[in-house]
PDB file of C-alpha atoms and ligand atoms in Angstrom:
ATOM      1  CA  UNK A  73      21.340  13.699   0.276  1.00  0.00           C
ATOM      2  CA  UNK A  74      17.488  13.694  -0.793  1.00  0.00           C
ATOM      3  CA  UNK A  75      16.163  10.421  -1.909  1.00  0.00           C
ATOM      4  CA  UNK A  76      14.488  11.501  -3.501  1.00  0.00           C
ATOM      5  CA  UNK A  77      15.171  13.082  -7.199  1.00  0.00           C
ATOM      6  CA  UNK A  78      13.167  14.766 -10.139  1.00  0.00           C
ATOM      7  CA  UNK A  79      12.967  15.766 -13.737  1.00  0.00           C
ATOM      8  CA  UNK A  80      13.867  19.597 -14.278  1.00  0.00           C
ATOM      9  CA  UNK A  81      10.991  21.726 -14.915  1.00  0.00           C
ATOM     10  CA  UNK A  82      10.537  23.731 -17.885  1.00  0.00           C
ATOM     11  CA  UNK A  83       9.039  27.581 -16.763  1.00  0.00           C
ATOM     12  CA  UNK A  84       7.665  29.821 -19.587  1.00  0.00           C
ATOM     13  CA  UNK A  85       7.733  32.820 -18.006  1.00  0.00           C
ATOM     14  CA  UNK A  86       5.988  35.943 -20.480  1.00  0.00           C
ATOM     15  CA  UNK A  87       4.756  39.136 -20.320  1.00  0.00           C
ATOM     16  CA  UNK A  88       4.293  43.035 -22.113  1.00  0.00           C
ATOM     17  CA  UNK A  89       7.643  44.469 -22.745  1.00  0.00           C
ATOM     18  CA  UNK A  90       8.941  46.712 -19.684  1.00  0.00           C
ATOM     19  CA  UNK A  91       7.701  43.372 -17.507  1.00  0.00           C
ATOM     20  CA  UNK A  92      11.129  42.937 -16.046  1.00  0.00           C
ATOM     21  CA  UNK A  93      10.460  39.416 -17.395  1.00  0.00           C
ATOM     22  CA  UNK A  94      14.006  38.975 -18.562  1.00  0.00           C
ATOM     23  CA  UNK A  95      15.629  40.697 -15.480  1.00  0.00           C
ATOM     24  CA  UNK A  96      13.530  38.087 -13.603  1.00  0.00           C
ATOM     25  CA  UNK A  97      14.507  35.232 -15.186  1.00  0.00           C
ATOM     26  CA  UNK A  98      18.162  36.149 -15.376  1.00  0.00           C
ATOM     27  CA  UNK A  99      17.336  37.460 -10.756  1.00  0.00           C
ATOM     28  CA  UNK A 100      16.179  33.814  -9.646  1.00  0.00           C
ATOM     29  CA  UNK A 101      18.920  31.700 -12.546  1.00  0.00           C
ATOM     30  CA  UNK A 102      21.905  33.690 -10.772  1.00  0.00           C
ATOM     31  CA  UNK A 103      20.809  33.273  -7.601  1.00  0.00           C
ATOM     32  CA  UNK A 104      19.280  29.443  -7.540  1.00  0.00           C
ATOM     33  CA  UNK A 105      22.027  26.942  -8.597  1.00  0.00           C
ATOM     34  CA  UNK A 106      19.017  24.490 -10.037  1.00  0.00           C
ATOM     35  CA  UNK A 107      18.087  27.132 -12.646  1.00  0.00           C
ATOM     36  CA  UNK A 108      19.368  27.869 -16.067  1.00  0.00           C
ATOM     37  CA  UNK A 109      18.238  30.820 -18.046  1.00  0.00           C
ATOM     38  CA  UNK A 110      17.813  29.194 -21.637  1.00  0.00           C
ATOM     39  CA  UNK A 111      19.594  31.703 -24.011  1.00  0.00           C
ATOM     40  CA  UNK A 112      17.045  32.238 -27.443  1.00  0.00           C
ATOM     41  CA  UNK A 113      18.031  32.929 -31.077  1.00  0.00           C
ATOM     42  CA  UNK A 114      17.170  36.411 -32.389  1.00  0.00           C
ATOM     43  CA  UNK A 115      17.351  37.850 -35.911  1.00  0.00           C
ATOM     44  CA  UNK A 116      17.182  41.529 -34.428  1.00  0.00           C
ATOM     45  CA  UNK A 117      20.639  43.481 -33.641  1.00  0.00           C
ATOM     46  CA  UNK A 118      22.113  43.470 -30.181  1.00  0.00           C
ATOM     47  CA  UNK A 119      21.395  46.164 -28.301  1.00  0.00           C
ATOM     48  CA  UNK A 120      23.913  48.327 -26.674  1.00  0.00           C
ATOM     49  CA  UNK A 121      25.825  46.330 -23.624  1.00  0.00           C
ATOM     50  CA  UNK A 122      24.040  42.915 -25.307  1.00  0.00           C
ATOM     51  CA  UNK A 123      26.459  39.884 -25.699  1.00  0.00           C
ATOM     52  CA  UNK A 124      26.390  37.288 -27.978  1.00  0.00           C
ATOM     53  CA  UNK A 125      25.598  34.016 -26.473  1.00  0.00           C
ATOM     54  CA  UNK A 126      24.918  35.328 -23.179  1.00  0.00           C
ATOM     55  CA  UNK A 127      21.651  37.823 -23.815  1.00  0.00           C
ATOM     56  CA  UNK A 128      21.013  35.857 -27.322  1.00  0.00           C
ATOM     57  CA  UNK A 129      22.839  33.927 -30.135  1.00  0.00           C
ATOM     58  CA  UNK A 130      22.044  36.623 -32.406  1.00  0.00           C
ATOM     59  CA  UNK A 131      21.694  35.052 -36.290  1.00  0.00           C
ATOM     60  CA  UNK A 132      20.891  36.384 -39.703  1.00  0.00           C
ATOM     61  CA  UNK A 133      17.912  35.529 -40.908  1.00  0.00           C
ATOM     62  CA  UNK A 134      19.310  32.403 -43.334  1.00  0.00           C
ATOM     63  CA  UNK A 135      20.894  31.260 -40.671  1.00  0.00           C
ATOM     64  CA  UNK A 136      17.703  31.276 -38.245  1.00  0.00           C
ATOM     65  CA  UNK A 137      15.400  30.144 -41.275  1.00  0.00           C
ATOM     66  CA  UNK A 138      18.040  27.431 -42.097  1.00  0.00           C
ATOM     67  CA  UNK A 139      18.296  25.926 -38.518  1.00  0.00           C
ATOM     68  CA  UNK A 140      13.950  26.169 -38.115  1.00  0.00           C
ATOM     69  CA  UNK A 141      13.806  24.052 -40.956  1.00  0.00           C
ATOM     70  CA  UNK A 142      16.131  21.564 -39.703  1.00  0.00           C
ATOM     71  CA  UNK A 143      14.061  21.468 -36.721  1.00  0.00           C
ATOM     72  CA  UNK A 144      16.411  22.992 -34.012  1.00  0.00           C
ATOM     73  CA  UNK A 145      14.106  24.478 -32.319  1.00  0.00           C
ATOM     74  CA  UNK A 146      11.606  23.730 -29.867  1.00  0.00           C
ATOM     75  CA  UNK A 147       9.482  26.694 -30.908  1.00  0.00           C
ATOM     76  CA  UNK A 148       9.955  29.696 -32.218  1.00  0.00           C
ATOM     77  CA  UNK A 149       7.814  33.010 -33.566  1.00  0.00           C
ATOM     78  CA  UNK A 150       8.048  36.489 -35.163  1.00  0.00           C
ATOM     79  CA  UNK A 151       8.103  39.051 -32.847  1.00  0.00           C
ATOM     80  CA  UNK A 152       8.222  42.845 -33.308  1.00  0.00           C
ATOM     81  CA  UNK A 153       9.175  41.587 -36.683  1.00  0.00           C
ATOM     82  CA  UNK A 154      12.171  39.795 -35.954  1.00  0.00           C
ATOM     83  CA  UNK A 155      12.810  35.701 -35.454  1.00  0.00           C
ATOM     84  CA  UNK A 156      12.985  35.088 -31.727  1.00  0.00           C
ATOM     85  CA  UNK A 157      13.538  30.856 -31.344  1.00  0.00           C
ATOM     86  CA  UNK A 158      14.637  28.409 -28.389  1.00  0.00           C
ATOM     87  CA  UNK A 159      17.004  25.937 -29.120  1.00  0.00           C
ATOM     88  CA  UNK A 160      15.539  22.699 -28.615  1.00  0.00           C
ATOM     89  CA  UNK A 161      19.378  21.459 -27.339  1.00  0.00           C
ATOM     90  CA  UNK A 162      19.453  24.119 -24.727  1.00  0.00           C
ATOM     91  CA  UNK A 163      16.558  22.779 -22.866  1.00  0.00           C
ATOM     92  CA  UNK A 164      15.854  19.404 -22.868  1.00  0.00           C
ATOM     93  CA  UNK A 165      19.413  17.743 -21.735  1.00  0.00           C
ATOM     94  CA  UNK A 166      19.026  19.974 -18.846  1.00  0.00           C
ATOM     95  CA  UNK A 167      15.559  18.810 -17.714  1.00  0.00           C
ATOM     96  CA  UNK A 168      16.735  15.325 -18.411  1.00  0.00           C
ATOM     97  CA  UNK A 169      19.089  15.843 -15.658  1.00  0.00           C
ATOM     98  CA  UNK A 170      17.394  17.071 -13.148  1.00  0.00           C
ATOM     99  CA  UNK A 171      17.846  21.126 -14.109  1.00  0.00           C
ATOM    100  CA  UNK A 172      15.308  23.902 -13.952  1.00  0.00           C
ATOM    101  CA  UNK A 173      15.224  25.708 -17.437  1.00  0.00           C
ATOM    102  CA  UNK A 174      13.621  29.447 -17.860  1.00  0.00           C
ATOM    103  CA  UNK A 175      12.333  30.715 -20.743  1.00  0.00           C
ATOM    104  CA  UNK A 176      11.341  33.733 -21.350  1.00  0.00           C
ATOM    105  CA  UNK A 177       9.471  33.865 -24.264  1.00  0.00           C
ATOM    106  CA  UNK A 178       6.317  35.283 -25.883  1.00  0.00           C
ATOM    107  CA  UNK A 179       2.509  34.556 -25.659  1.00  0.00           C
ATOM    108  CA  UNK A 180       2.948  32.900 -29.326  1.00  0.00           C
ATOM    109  CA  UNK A 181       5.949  30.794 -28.378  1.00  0.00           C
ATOM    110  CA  UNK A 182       4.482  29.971 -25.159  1.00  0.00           C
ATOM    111  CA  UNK A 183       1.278  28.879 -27.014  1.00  0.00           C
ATOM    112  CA  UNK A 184       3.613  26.792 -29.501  1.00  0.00           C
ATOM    113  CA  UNK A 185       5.360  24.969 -26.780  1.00  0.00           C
ATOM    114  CA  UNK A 186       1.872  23.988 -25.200  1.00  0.00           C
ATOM    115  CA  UNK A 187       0.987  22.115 -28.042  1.00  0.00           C
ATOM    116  CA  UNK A 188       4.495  20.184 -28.026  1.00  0.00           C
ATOM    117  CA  UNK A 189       2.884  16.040 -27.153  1.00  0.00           C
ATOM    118  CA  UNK A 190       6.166  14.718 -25.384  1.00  0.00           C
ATOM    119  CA  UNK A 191       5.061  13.794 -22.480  1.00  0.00           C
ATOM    120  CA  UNK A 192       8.551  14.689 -21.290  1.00  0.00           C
ATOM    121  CA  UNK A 193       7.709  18.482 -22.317  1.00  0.00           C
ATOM    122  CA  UNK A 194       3.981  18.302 -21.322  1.00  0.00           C
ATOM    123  CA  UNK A 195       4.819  17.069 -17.332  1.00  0.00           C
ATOM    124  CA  UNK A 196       7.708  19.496 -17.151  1.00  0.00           C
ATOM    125  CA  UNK A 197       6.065  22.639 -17.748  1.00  0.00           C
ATOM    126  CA  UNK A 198       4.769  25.654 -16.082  1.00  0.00           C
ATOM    127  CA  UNK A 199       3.979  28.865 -17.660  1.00  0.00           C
ATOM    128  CA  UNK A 200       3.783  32.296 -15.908  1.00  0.00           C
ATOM    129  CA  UNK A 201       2.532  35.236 -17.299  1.00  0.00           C
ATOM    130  CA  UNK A 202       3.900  38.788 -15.532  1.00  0.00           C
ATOM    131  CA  UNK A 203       1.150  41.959 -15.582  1.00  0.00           C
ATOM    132  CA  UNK A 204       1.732  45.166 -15.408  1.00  0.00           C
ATOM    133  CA  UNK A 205      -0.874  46.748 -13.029  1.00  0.00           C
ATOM    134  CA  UNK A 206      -2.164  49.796 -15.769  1.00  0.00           C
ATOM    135  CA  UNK A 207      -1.858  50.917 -18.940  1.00  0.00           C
ATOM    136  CA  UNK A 208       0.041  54.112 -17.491  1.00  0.00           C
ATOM    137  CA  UNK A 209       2.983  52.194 -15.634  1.00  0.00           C
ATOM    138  CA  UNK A 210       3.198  50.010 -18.740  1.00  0.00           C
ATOM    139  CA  UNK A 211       4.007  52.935 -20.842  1.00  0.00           C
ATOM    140  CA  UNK A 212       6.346  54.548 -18.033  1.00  0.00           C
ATOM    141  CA  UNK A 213       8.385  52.195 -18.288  1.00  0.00           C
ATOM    142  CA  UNK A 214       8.201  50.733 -22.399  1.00  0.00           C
ATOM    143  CA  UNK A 215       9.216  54.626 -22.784  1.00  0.00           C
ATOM    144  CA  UNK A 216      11.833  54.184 -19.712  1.00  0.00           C
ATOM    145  CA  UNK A 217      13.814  51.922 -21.388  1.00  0.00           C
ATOM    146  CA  UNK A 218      15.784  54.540 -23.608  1.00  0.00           C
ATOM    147  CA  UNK A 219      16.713  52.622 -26.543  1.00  0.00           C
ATOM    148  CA  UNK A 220      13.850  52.809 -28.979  1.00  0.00           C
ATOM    149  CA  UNK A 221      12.756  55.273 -31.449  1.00  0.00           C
ATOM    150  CA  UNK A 222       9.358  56.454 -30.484  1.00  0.00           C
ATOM    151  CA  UNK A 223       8.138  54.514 -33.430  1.00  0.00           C
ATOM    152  CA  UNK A 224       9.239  51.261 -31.465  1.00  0.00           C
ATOM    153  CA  UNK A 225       7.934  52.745 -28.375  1.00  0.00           C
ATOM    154  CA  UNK A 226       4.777  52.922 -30.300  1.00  0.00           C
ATOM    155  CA  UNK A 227       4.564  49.300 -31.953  1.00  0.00           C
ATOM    156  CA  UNK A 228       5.873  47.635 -28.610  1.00  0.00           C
ATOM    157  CA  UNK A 229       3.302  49.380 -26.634  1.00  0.00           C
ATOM    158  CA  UNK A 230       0.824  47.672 -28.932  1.00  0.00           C
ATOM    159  CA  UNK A 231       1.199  44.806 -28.926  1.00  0.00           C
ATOM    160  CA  UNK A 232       2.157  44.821 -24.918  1.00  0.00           C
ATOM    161  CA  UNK A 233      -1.988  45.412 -24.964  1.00  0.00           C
ATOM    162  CA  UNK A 234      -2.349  42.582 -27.275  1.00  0.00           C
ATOM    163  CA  UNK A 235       0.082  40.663 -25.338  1.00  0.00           C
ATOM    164  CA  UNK A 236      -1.997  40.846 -21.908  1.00  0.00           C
ATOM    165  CA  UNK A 237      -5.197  39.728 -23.431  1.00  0.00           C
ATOM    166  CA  UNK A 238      -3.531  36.400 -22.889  1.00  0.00           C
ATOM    167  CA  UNK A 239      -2.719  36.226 -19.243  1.00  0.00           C
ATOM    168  CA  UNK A 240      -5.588  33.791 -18.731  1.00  0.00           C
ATOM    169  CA  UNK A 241      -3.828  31.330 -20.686  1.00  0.00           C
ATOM    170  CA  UNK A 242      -0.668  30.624 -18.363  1.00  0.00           C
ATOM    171  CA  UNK A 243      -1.193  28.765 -14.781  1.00  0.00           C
ATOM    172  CA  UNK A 244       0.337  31.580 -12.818  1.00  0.00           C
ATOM    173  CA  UNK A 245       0.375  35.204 -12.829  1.00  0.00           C
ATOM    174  CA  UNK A 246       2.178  38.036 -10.938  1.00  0.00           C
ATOM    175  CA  UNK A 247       1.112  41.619 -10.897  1.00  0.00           C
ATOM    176  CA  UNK A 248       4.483  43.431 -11.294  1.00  0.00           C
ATOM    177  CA  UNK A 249       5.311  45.576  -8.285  1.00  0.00           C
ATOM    178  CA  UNK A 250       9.160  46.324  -7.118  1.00  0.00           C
ATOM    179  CA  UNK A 251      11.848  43.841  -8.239  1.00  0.00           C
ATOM    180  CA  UNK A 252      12.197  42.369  -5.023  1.00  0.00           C
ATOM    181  CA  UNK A 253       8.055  41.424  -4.902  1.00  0.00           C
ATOM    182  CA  UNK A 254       8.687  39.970  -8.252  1.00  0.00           C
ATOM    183  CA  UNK A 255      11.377  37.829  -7.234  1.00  0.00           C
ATOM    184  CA  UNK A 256       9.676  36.367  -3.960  1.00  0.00           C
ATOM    185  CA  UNK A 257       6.577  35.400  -5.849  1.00  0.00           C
ATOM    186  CA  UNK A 258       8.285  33.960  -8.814  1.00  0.00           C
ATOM    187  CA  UNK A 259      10.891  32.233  -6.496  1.00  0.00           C
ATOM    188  CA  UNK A 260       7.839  30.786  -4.319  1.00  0.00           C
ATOM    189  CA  UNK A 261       6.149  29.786  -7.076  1.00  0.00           C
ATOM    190  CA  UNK A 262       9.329  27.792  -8.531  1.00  0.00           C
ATOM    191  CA  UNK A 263       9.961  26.058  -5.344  1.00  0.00           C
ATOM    192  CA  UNK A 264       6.408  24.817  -4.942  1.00  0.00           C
ATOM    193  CA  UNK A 265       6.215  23.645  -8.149  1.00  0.00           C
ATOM    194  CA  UNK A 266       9.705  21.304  -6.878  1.00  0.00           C
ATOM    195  CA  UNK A 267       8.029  19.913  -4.352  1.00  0.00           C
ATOM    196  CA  UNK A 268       4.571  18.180  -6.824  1.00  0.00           C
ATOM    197  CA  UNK A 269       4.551  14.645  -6.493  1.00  0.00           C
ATOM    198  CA  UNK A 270       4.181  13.870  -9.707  1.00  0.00           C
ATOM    199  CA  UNK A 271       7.853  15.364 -10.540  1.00  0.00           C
ATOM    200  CA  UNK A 272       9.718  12.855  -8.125  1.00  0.00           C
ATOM    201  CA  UNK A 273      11.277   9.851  -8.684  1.00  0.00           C
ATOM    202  CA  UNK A 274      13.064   7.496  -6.028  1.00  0.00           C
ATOM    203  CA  UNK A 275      16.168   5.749  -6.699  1.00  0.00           C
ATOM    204  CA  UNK A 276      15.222   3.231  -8.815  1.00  0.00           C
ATOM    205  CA  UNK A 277      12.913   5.580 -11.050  1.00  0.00           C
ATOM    206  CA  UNK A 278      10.086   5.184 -10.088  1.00  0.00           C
ATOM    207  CA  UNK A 279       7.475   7.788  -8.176  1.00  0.00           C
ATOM    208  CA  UNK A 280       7.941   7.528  -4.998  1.00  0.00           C
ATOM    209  CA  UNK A 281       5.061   6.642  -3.136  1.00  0.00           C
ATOM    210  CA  UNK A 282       5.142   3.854  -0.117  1.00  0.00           C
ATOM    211  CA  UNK A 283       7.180   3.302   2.829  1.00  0.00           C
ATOM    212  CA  UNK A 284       7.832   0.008   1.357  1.00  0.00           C
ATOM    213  CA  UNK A 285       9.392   1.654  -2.076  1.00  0.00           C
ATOM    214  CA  UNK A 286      11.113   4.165   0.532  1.00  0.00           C
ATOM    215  CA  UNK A 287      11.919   2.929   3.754  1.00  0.00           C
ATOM    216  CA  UNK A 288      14.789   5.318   4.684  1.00  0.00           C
ATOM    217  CA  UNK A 289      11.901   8.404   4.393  1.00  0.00           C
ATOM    218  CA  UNK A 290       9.537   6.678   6.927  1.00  0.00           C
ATOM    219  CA  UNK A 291      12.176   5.276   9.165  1.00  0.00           C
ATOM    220  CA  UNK A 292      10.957   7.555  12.321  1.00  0.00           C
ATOM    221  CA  UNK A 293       7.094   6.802  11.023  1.00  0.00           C
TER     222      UNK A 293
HETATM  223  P1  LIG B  13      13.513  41.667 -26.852  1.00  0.00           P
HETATM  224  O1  LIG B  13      13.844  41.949 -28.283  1.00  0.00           O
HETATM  225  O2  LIG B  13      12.928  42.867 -26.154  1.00  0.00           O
HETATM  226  O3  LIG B  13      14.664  41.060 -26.101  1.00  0.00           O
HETATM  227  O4  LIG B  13      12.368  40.547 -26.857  1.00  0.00           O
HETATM  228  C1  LIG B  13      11.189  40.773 -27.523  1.00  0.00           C
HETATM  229  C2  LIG B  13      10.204  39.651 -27.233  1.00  0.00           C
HETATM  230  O5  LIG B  13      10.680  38.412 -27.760  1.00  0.00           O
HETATM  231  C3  LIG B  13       9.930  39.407 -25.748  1.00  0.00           C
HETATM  232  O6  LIG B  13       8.527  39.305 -25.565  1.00  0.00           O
HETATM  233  C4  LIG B  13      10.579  38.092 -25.477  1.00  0.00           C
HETATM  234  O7  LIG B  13       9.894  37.374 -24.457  1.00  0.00           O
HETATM  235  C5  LIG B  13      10.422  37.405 -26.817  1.00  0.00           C
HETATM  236  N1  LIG B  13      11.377  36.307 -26.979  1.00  0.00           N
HETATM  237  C6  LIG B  13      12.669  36.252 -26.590  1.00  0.00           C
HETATM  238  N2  LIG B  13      13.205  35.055 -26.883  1.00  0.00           N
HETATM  239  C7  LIG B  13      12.217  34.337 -27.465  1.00  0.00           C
HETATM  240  C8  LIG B  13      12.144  32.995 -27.976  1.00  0.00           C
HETATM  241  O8  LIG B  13      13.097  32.218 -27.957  1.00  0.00           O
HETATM  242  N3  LIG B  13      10.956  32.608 -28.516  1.00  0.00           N
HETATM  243  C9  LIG B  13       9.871  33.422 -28.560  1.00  0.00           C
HETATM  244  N4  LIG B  13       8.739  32.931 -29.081  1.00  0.00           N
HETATM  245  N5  LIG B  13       9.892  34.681 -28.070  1.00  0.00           N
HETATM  246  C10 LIG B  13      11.050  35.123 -27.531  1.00  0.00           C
END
């Protein structure tokens, strides 16, 4: 067993509809047991196939506006013009313990939880925007999706442009090729991001740093 051990770490992960940003986030959570995919509130209607508490907790708007003003969420921001919010419950226990949370979010929520001054939030986090590499694959595939009316087609495709203006803003950022690409990077980013100093802890809490602190990891030394 490591001795070592670490706080989870919070990844924003956002991008222009047709992204695969939620197929990605769902990809690495199934397939890394240290990840959790951290299910959002919506106000909009499932879509077909869409589950309740596994794609979304899906609300009316009381109840959304309700629970936002008690605070129950660690961001949240209209979208499309529906409520789209993270539970604040549904991520920070996890990180506590040592769990990887994703979120995938958008550039406004993403900005939101930036701002957020717990320290616990602030050394957690990394945020990863995903790019679509034109403006004619972006609308192959907003219009591949089948579900919208080309008037959603229409408003999503806007504001995917005003959504990329803000790629700058995250650490990371992967140029969307095949699923498989986007996996690898994401999945290398993730584990890199495990293995920062500042994110482990030794036994007794504190970062380890010395052989003296740690004498089991410089035994052969
Ligand atoms: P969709 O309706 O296509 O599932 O999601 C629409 C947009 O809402 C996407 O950009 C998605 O990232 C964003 N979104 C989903 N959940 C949340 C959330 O909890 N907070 C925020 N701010 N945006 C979210």
């Amino acid at each position: 067993m490591s001795p070592l051990h670490r706080r989870g770490i919070l990844c924003i992960v956002s991008g222009p509809s047709g992204s695969g940003k939620t197929t990605l986030c769902r990809a690495l959570s199934a397939s890394d047991d240290q990840c959790d995919y951290a299910v959002s509130c919506t106000t909009r209607a499932p879509r077909g196939g869409e589950v309740d508490g596994r794609d979304y907790h899906f609300l009316s708007r009381a109840d959304f506006e309700a629970r936002a003003l008690r605070g129950e969420f660690l961001e949240w921001a209209e979208v499309h013009g529906n409520l789209y919010g993270t539970l604040k419950r549904s991520v920070l226990d996890l990180i506590e313990t040592g769990r990887d949370v994703l979120m995938d979010i958008d550039v406004q929520g993403a900005a939101l939880v930036r701002q957020i001054a717990d320290p616990a939030i602030r050394d957690s986090l990394i945020d990863i925007f995903i790019l679509l590499p034109g403006r004619d694959e972006m609308i192959k595939r907003l219009s591949g999706r089948g579900t919208e009316t080309p008037e959603q087609v229409a408003l999503r495709l806007h504001n995917a442009l005003e959504e990329m203006r803000h790629w700058r803003d995250y650490g990371y950022a992967i140029v969307s090729g095949s699923p498989e690409q986007d996996l690898r990077r994401f999945r290398a980013i993730v584990e890199a991001e495990r293995c920062r100093t500042h994110r482990l802890r030794g036994e007794d809490g504190h970062a380890a740093a010395t052989g003296e602190e740690h004498p089991d990891l410089f035994a052969d030394a």
